[in-house]
Amino acid sequence: MERTFIAIKPDGVQRGLISEIIGRFEKKGFTLVGMKFMMVSRQLAEQHYAVHKERPFFAGLVDFIISAPVVAMVWEGDGVVASARKIIGATNPLTSEPGTIRGDLGVSIGRNLIHGSDAVETAQQEVALWFKPEELSDWKPTVNPWLYE
Ligand code: DAT
Ligand code: MG
């Protein structure tokens, strides 16, 4: 089944929003298959955001991501990559729709609370970058027949 990489950024952790954010994915019906609370090394942050390395905000973004712990997670479910992006909302919280995580909880682009992989292929790369295979649990919630026909 499809998997995506989700990370609660340092602002979400510092603001006490971990349970609020995790709860949205849990209540939706997606399955948590990996999670760790961690300080991110500069090397990992630079690798994760390598696609943005020429952008003017890159240095500040990396400094921000390593400034406090993050909650790194892998979530599983049918269509989870695109659905998680919808749950997260547009990059700038001021324009994210109400009802999304960023739209409900944030006010600025550099403090937008959460990362989510943007495509199935990116998700596979990010899961592999952040997690060893043995850190992921293959399990099927007993509630699944009530979520999937
Ligand atoms: P997203 O996180 O929605 O996938 P992105 O991949 O374009 O957005 O950018 C990665 C992160 O970089 C984003 O979550 C916040 C930061 N960022 C993006 N554009 C920015 C900008 N113009 N100024 C400051 N930070 C920015
Ligand atoms: Mg992105």
PDB file of C-alpha atoms and ligand atoms in Angstrom:
ATOM      1  CA  MET A   1       0.000   0.000   0.000  1.00  0.00           C
ATOM      2  CA  GLU A   2       1.076   3.612  -0.596  1.00  0.00           C
ATOM      3  CA  ARG A   3       3.225   5.362   2.008  1.00  0.00           C
ATOM      4  CA  THR A   4       4.209   8.988   2.586  1.00  0.00           C
ATOM      5  CA  PHE A   5       6.764  10.818   4.701  1.00  0.00           C
ATOM      6  CA  ILE A   6       5.363  13.412   7.106  1.00  0.00           C
ATOM      7  CA  ALA A   7       7.364  15.550   9.562  1.00  0.00           C
ATOM      8  CA  ILE A   8       6.077  17.902  12.250  1.00  0.00           C
ATOM      9  CA  LYS A   9       8.577  20.751  12.079  1.00  0.00           C
ATOM     10  CA  PRO A  10      10.207  22.466  15.100  1.00  0.00           C
ATOM     11  CA  ASP A  11       7.440  25.117  15.275  1.00  0.00           C
ATOM     12  CA  GLY A  12       4.761  22.433  15.607  1.00  0.00           C
ATOM     13  CA  VAL A  13       6.725  20.725  18.370  1.00  0.00           C
ATOM     14  CA  GLN A  14       7.514  23.986  20.207  1.00  0.00           C
ATOM     15  CA  ARG A  15       3.881  25.129  19.998  1.00  0.00           C
ATOM     16  CA  GLY A  16       2.540  21.908  21.491  1.00  0.00           C
ATOM     17  CA  LEU A  17       0.714  20.856  18.339  1.00  0.00           C
ATOM     18  CA  ILE A  18       2.056  17.283  18.007  1.00  0.00           C
ATOM     19  CA  SER A  19      -1.156  15.542  19.101  1.00  0.00           C
ATOM     20  CA  GLU A  20      -3.365  17.972  17.149  1.00  0.00           C
ATOM     21  CA  ILE A  21      -1.434  17.237  13.953  1.00  0.00           C
ATOM     22  CA  ILE A  22      -1.020  13.473  14.393  1.00  0.00           C
ATOM     23  CA  GLY A  23      -4.718  13.231  15.309  1.00  0.00           C
ATOM     24  CA  ARG A  24      -5.792  14.550  11.935  1.00  0.00           C
ATOM     25  CA  PHE A  25      -4.070  11.707  10.071  1.00  0.00           C
ATOM     26  CA  GLU A  26      -5.182   9.126  12.633  1.00  0.00           C
ATOM     27  CA  LYS A  27      -8.838  10.222  12.530  1.00  0.00           C
ATOM     28  CA  LYS A  28      -8.821  10.315   8.733  1.00  0.00           C
ATOM     29  CA  GLY A  29      -8.096   6.587   8.715  1.00  0.00           C
ATOM     30  CA  PHE A  30      -4.455   6.442   7.662  1.00  0.00           C
ATOM     31  CA  THR A  31      -2.088   3.993   9.332  1.00  0.00           C
ATOM     32  CA  LEU A  32       1.040   5.072  11.206  1.00  0.00           C
ATOM     33  CA  VAL A  33       3.878   2.697  10.303  1.00  0.00           C
ATOM     34  CA  GLY A  34       6.921   4.619  11.595  1.00  0.00           C
ATOM     35  CA  MET A  35       7.599   7.492  13.987  1.00  0.00           C
ATOM     36  CA  LYS A  36      10.590   9.067  15.711  1.00  0.00           C
ATOM     37  CA  PHE A  37      11.139  12.210  17.793  1.00  0.00           C
ATOM     38  CA  MET A  38      14.544  13.525  16.854  1.00  0.00           C
ATOM     39  CA  MET A  39      16.948  16.388  16.375  1.00  0.00           C
ATOM     40  CA  VAL A  40      17.815  16.588  12.678  1.00  0.00           C
ATOM     41  CA  SER A  41      21.466  16.823  11.617  1.00  0.00           C
ATOM     42  CA  ARG A  42      22.454  19.612   9.258  1.00  0.00           C
ATOM     43  CA  GLN A  43      23.471  16.960   6.716  1.00  0.00           C
ATOM     44  CA  LEU A  44      20.044  15.290   6.778  1.00  0.00           C
ATOM     45  CA  ALA A  45      18.252  18.652   6.571  1.00  0.00           C
ATOM     46  CA  GLU A  46      20.365  19.678   3.557  1.00  0.00           C
ATOM     47  CA  GLN A  47      19.728  16.325   1.839  1.00  0.00           C
ATOM     48  CA  HIS A  48      15.992  16.478   2.545  1.00  0.00           C
ATOM     49  CA  TYR A  49      15.708  19.992   1.087  1.00  0.00           C
ATOM     50  CA  ALA A  50      18.381  19.523  -1.640  1.00  0.00           C
ATOM     51  CA  VAL A  51      15.840  20.389  -4.350  1.00  0.00           C
ATOM     52  CA  HIS A  52      15.678  23.919  -2.863  1.00  0.00           C
ATOM     53  CA  LYS A  53      19.429  24.474  -2.422  1.00  0.00           C
ATOM     54  CA  GLU A  54      19.631  27.372  -4.893  1.00  0.00           C
ATOM     55  CA  ARG A  55      16.642  29.187  -3.366  1.00  0.00           C
ATOM     56  CA  PRO A  56      17.224  32.299  -1.204  1.00  0.00           C
ATOM     57  CA  PHE A  57      15.344  30.754   1.721  1.00  0.00           C
ATOM     58  CA  PHE A  58      17.424  27.528   1.781  1.00  0.00           C
ATOM     59  CA  ALA A  59      19.916  28.489   4.536  1.00  0.00           C
ATOM     60  CA  GLY A  60      17.167  29.804   6.818  1.00  0.00           C
ATOM     61  CA  LEU A  61      15.045  26.734   6.158  1.00  0.00           C
ATOM     62  CA  VAL A  62      17.861  24.360   7.128  1.00  0.00           C
ATOM     63  CA  ASP A  63      18.688  26.416  10.263  1.00  0.00           C
ATOM     64  CA  PHE A  64      15.003  26.303  11.233  1.00  0.00           C
ATOM     65  CA  ILE A  65      14.608  22.542  10.721  1.00  0.00           C
ATOM     66  CA  ILE A  66      17.608  21.778  12.965  1.00  0.00           C
ATOM     67  CA  SER A  67      16.656  24.334  15.665  1.00  0.00           C
ATOM     68  CA  ALA A  68      14.464  22.012  17.801  1.00  0.00           C
ATOM     69  CA  PRO A  69      13.168  18.430  17.594  1.00  0.00           C
ATOM     70  CA  VAL A  70      10.905  17.208  14.819  1.00  0.00           C
ATOM     71  CA  VAL A  71       8.460  14.279  14.697  1.00  0.00           C
ATOM     72  CA  ALA A  72       9.329  12.200  11.620  1.00  0.00           C
ATOM     73  CA  MET A  73       6.611   9.787  10.513  1.00  0.00           C
ATOM     74  CA  VAL A  74       5.557   7.399   7.792  1.00  0.00           C
ATOM     75  CA  TRP A  75       1.816   7.061   7.104  1.00  0.00           C
ATOM     76  CA  GLU A  76       0.189   4.413   4.939  1.00  0.00           C
ATOM     77  CA  GLY A  77      -3.092   4.171   3.046  1.00  0.00           C
ATOM     78  CA  ASP A  78      -4.731   4.246  -0.356  1.00  0.00           C
ATOM     79  CA  GLY A  79      -3.830   7.573  -1.994  1.00  0.00           C
ATOM     80  CA  VAL A  80      -2.097   8.793   1.175  1.00  0.00           C
ATOM     81  CA  VAL A  81       0.501  10.948  -0.613  1.00  0.00           C
ATOM     82  CA  ALA A  82      -1.967  13.280  -2.346  1.00  0.00           C
ATOM     83  CA  SER A  83      -4.507  13.131   0.479  1.00  0.00           C
ATOM     84  CA  ALA A  84      -1.902  14.128   3.080  1.00  0.00           C
ATOM     85  CA  ARG A  85      -0.942  17.137   0.958  1.00  0.00           C
ATOM     86  CA  LYS A  86      -4.607  18.203   1.009  1.00  0.00           C
ATOM     87  CA  ILE A  87      -4.837  17.689   4.767  1.00  0.00           C
ATOM     88  CA  ILE A  88      -1.647  19.781   5.163  1.00  0.00           C
ATOM     89  CA  GLY A  89      -2.754  22.636   2.883  1.00  0.00           C
ATOM     90  CA  ALA A  90      -0.918  25.086   0.623  1.00  0.00           C
ATOM     91  CA  THR A  91       2.672  26.058   1.435  1.00  0.00           C
ATOM     92  CA  ASN A  92       1.795  29.564   2.690  1.00  0.00           C
ATOM     93  CA  PRO A  93      -0.512  29.234   5.736  1.00  0.00           C
ATOM     94  CA  LEU A  94      -2.046  32.632   4.993  1.00  0.00           C
ATOM     95  CA  THR A  95      -3.494  31.227   1.777  1.00  0.00           C
ATOM     96  CA  SER A  96      -4.045  27.606   2.895  1.00  0.00           C
ATOM     97  CA  GLU A  97      -7.735  26.751   3.127  1.00  0.00           C
ATOM     98  CA  PRO A  98      -9.344  26.695   6.580  1.00  0.00           C
ATOM     99  CA  GLY A  99      -9.742  23.066   7.613  1.00  0.00           C
ATOM    100  CA  THR A 100      -6.176  22.251   6.596  1.00  0.00           C
ATOM    101  CA  ILE A 101      -3.373  21.984   9.158  1.00  0.00           C
ATOM    102  CA  ARG A 102      -1.536  25.036   7.851  1.00  0.00           C
ATOM    103  CA  GLY A 103      -4.758  26.962   7.205  1.00  0.00           C
ATOM    104  CA  ASP A 104      -6.013  26.380  10.745  1.00  0.00           C
ATOM    105  CA  LEU A 105      -2.785  26.645  12.711  1.00  0.00           C
ATOM    106  CA  GLY A 106      -0.237  28.910  11.021  1.00  0.00           C
ATOM    107  CA  VAL A 107       0.395  32.431   9.735  1.00  0.00           C
ATOM    108  CA  SER A 108       3.728  32.439   7.883  1.00  0.00           C
ATOM    109  CA  ILE A 109       5.453  30.456   5.148  1.00  0.00           C
ATOM    110  CA  GLY A 110       8.685  29.961   7.099  1.00  0.00           C
ATOM    111  CA  ARG A 111       6.724  28.526  10.051  1.00  0.00           C
ATOM    112  CA  ASN A 112       4.268  26.248   8.280  1.00  0.00           C
ATOM    113  CA  LEU A 113       4.353  23.447  10.842  1.00  0.00           C
ATOM    114  CA  ILE A 114       4.606  20.335   8.747  1.00  0.00           C
ATOM    115  CA  HIS A 115       6.256  18.640   5.792  1.00  0.00           C
ATOM    116  CA  GLY A 116       4.571  16.123   3.500  1.00  0.00           C
ATOM    117  CA  SER A 117       5.998  14.371   0.443  1.00  0.00           C
ATOM    118  CA  ASP A 118       4.714  15.899  -2.806  1.00  0.00           C
ATOM    119  CA  ALA A 119       4.517  12.766  -5.024  1.00  0.00           C
ATOM    120  CA  VAL A 120       4.660   8.985  -4.748  1.00  0.00           C
ATOM    121  CA  GLU A 121       8.243   8.828  -6.034  1.00  0.00           C
ATOM    122  CA  THR A 122       9.428  11.620  -3.700  1.00  0.00           C
ATOM    123  CA  ALA A 123       7.689   9.835  -0.839  1.00  0.00           C
ATOM    124  CA  GLN A 124       9.659   6.645  -1.488  1.00  0.00           C
ATOM    125  CA  GLN A 125      12.931   8.614  -1.558  1.00  0.00           C
ATOM    126  CA  GLU A 126      12.093  10.535   1.637  1.00  0.00           C
ATOM    127  CA  VAL A 127      10.974   7.434   3.551  1.00  0.00           C
ATOM    128  CA  ALA A 128      14.286   5.784   2.610  1.00  0.00           C
ATOM    129  CA  LEU A 129      16.263   8.897   3.594  1.00  0.00           C
ATOM    130  CA  TRP A 130      14.682   9.233   7.054  1.00  0.00           C
ATOM    131  CA  PHE A 131      13.977   5.619   8.080  1.00  0.00           C
ATOM    132  CA  LYS A 132      15.791   2.291   8.063  1.00  0.00           C
ATOM    133  CA  PRO A 133      13.565  -0.585   6.899  1.00  0.00           C
ATOM    134  CA  GLU A 134      13.572  -2.109  10.401  1.00  0.00           C
ATOM    135  CA  GLU A 135      12.189   1.143  11.846  1.00  0.00           C
ATOM    136  CA  LEU A 136       8.941   0.630   9.916  1.00  0.00           C
ATOM    137  CA  SER A 137       6.186  -1.705  11.146  1.00  0.00           C
ATOM    138  CA  ASP A 138       4.117  -3.750   8.741  1.00  0.00           C
ATOM    139  CA  TRP A 139       0.735  -4.076  10.411  1.00  0.00           C
ATOM    140  CA  LYS A 140      -2.915  -3.983   9.493  1.00  0.00           C
ATOM    141  CA  PRO A 141      -5.265  -2.232  11.919  1.00  0.00           C
ATOM    142  CA  THR A 142      -8.219  -4.447  12.855  1.00  0.00           C
ATOM    143  CA  VAL A 143     -10.482  -1.503  11.987  1.00  0.00           C
ATOM    144  CA  ASN A 144      -9.537  -1.696   8.291  1.00  0.00           C
ATOM    145  CA  PRO A 145     -12.747  -3.534   7.201  1.00  0.00           C
ATOM    146  CA  TRP A 146     -14.627  -0.487   8.536  1.00  0.00           C
ATOM    147  CA  LEU A 147     -12.434   1.859   6.472  1.00  0.00           C
ATOM    148  CA  TYR A 148     -12.091  -0.062   3.209  1.00  0.00           C
ATOM    149  CA  GLU A 149     -14.780  -2.016   1.292  1.00  0.00           C
TER     150      GLU A 149
HETATM  151  P1  DAT B   1       5.928  22.436   0.724  1.00  0.00           P
HETATM  152  O1  DAT B   1       6.483  22.299   2.119  1.00  0.00           O
HETATM  153  O2  DAT B   1       4.488  22.905   0.724  1.00  0.00           O
HETATM  154  O3  DAT B   1       6.150  21.201  -0.111  1.00  0.00           O
HETATM  155  P2  DAT B   1       8.089  23.656  -0.823  1.00  0.00           P
HETATM  156  O4  DAT B   1       8.580  22.267  -1.075  1.00  0.00           O
HETATM  157  O5  DAT B   1       7.888  24.546  -1.985  1.00  0.00           O
HETATM  158  O6  DAT B   1       6.718  23.631   0.020  1.00  0.00           O
HETATM  159  O7  DAT B   1       9.088  24.385   0.157  1.00  0.00           O
HETATM  160  C1  DAT B   1       9.671  23.691   1.250  1.00  0.00           C
HETATM  161  C2  DAT B   1       9.620  24.568   2.465  1.00  0.00           C
HETATM  162  O8  DAT B   1      10.450  25.706   2.257  1.00  0.00           O
HETATM  163  C3  DAT B   1       8.236  25.143   2.785  1.00  0.00           C
HETATM  164  O9  DAT B   1       7.446  24.238   3.531  1.00  0.00           O
HETATM  165  C4  DAT B   1       8.586  26.378   3.544  1.00  0.00           C
HETATM  166  C5  DAT B   1       9.886  26.843   2.891  1.00  0.00           C
HETATM  167  N1  DAT B   1       9.619  27.859   1.863  1.00  0.00           N
HETATM  168  C6  DAT B   1       9.111  27.638   0.626  1.00  0.00           C
HETATM  169  N2  DAT B   1       8.992  28.782  -0.053  1.00  0.00           N
HETATM  170  C7  DAT B   1       9.436  29.755   0.782  1.00  0.00           C
HETATM  171  C8  DAT B   1       9.571  31.163   0.678  1.00  0.00           C
HETATM  172  N3  DAT B   1       9.231  31.816  -0.433  1.00  0.00           N
HETATM  173  N4  DAT B   1      10.071  31.830   1.749  1.00  0.00           N
HETATM  174  C9  DAT B   1      10.411  31.193   2.881  1.00  0.00           C
HETATM  175  N5  DAT B   1      10.325  29.852   3.046  1.00  0.00           N
HETATM  176  C10 DAT B   1       9.843  29.159   2.007  1.00  0.00           C
HETATM  177 MG    MG B   2       7.890  20.353  -0.827  1.00  0.00          MG
END
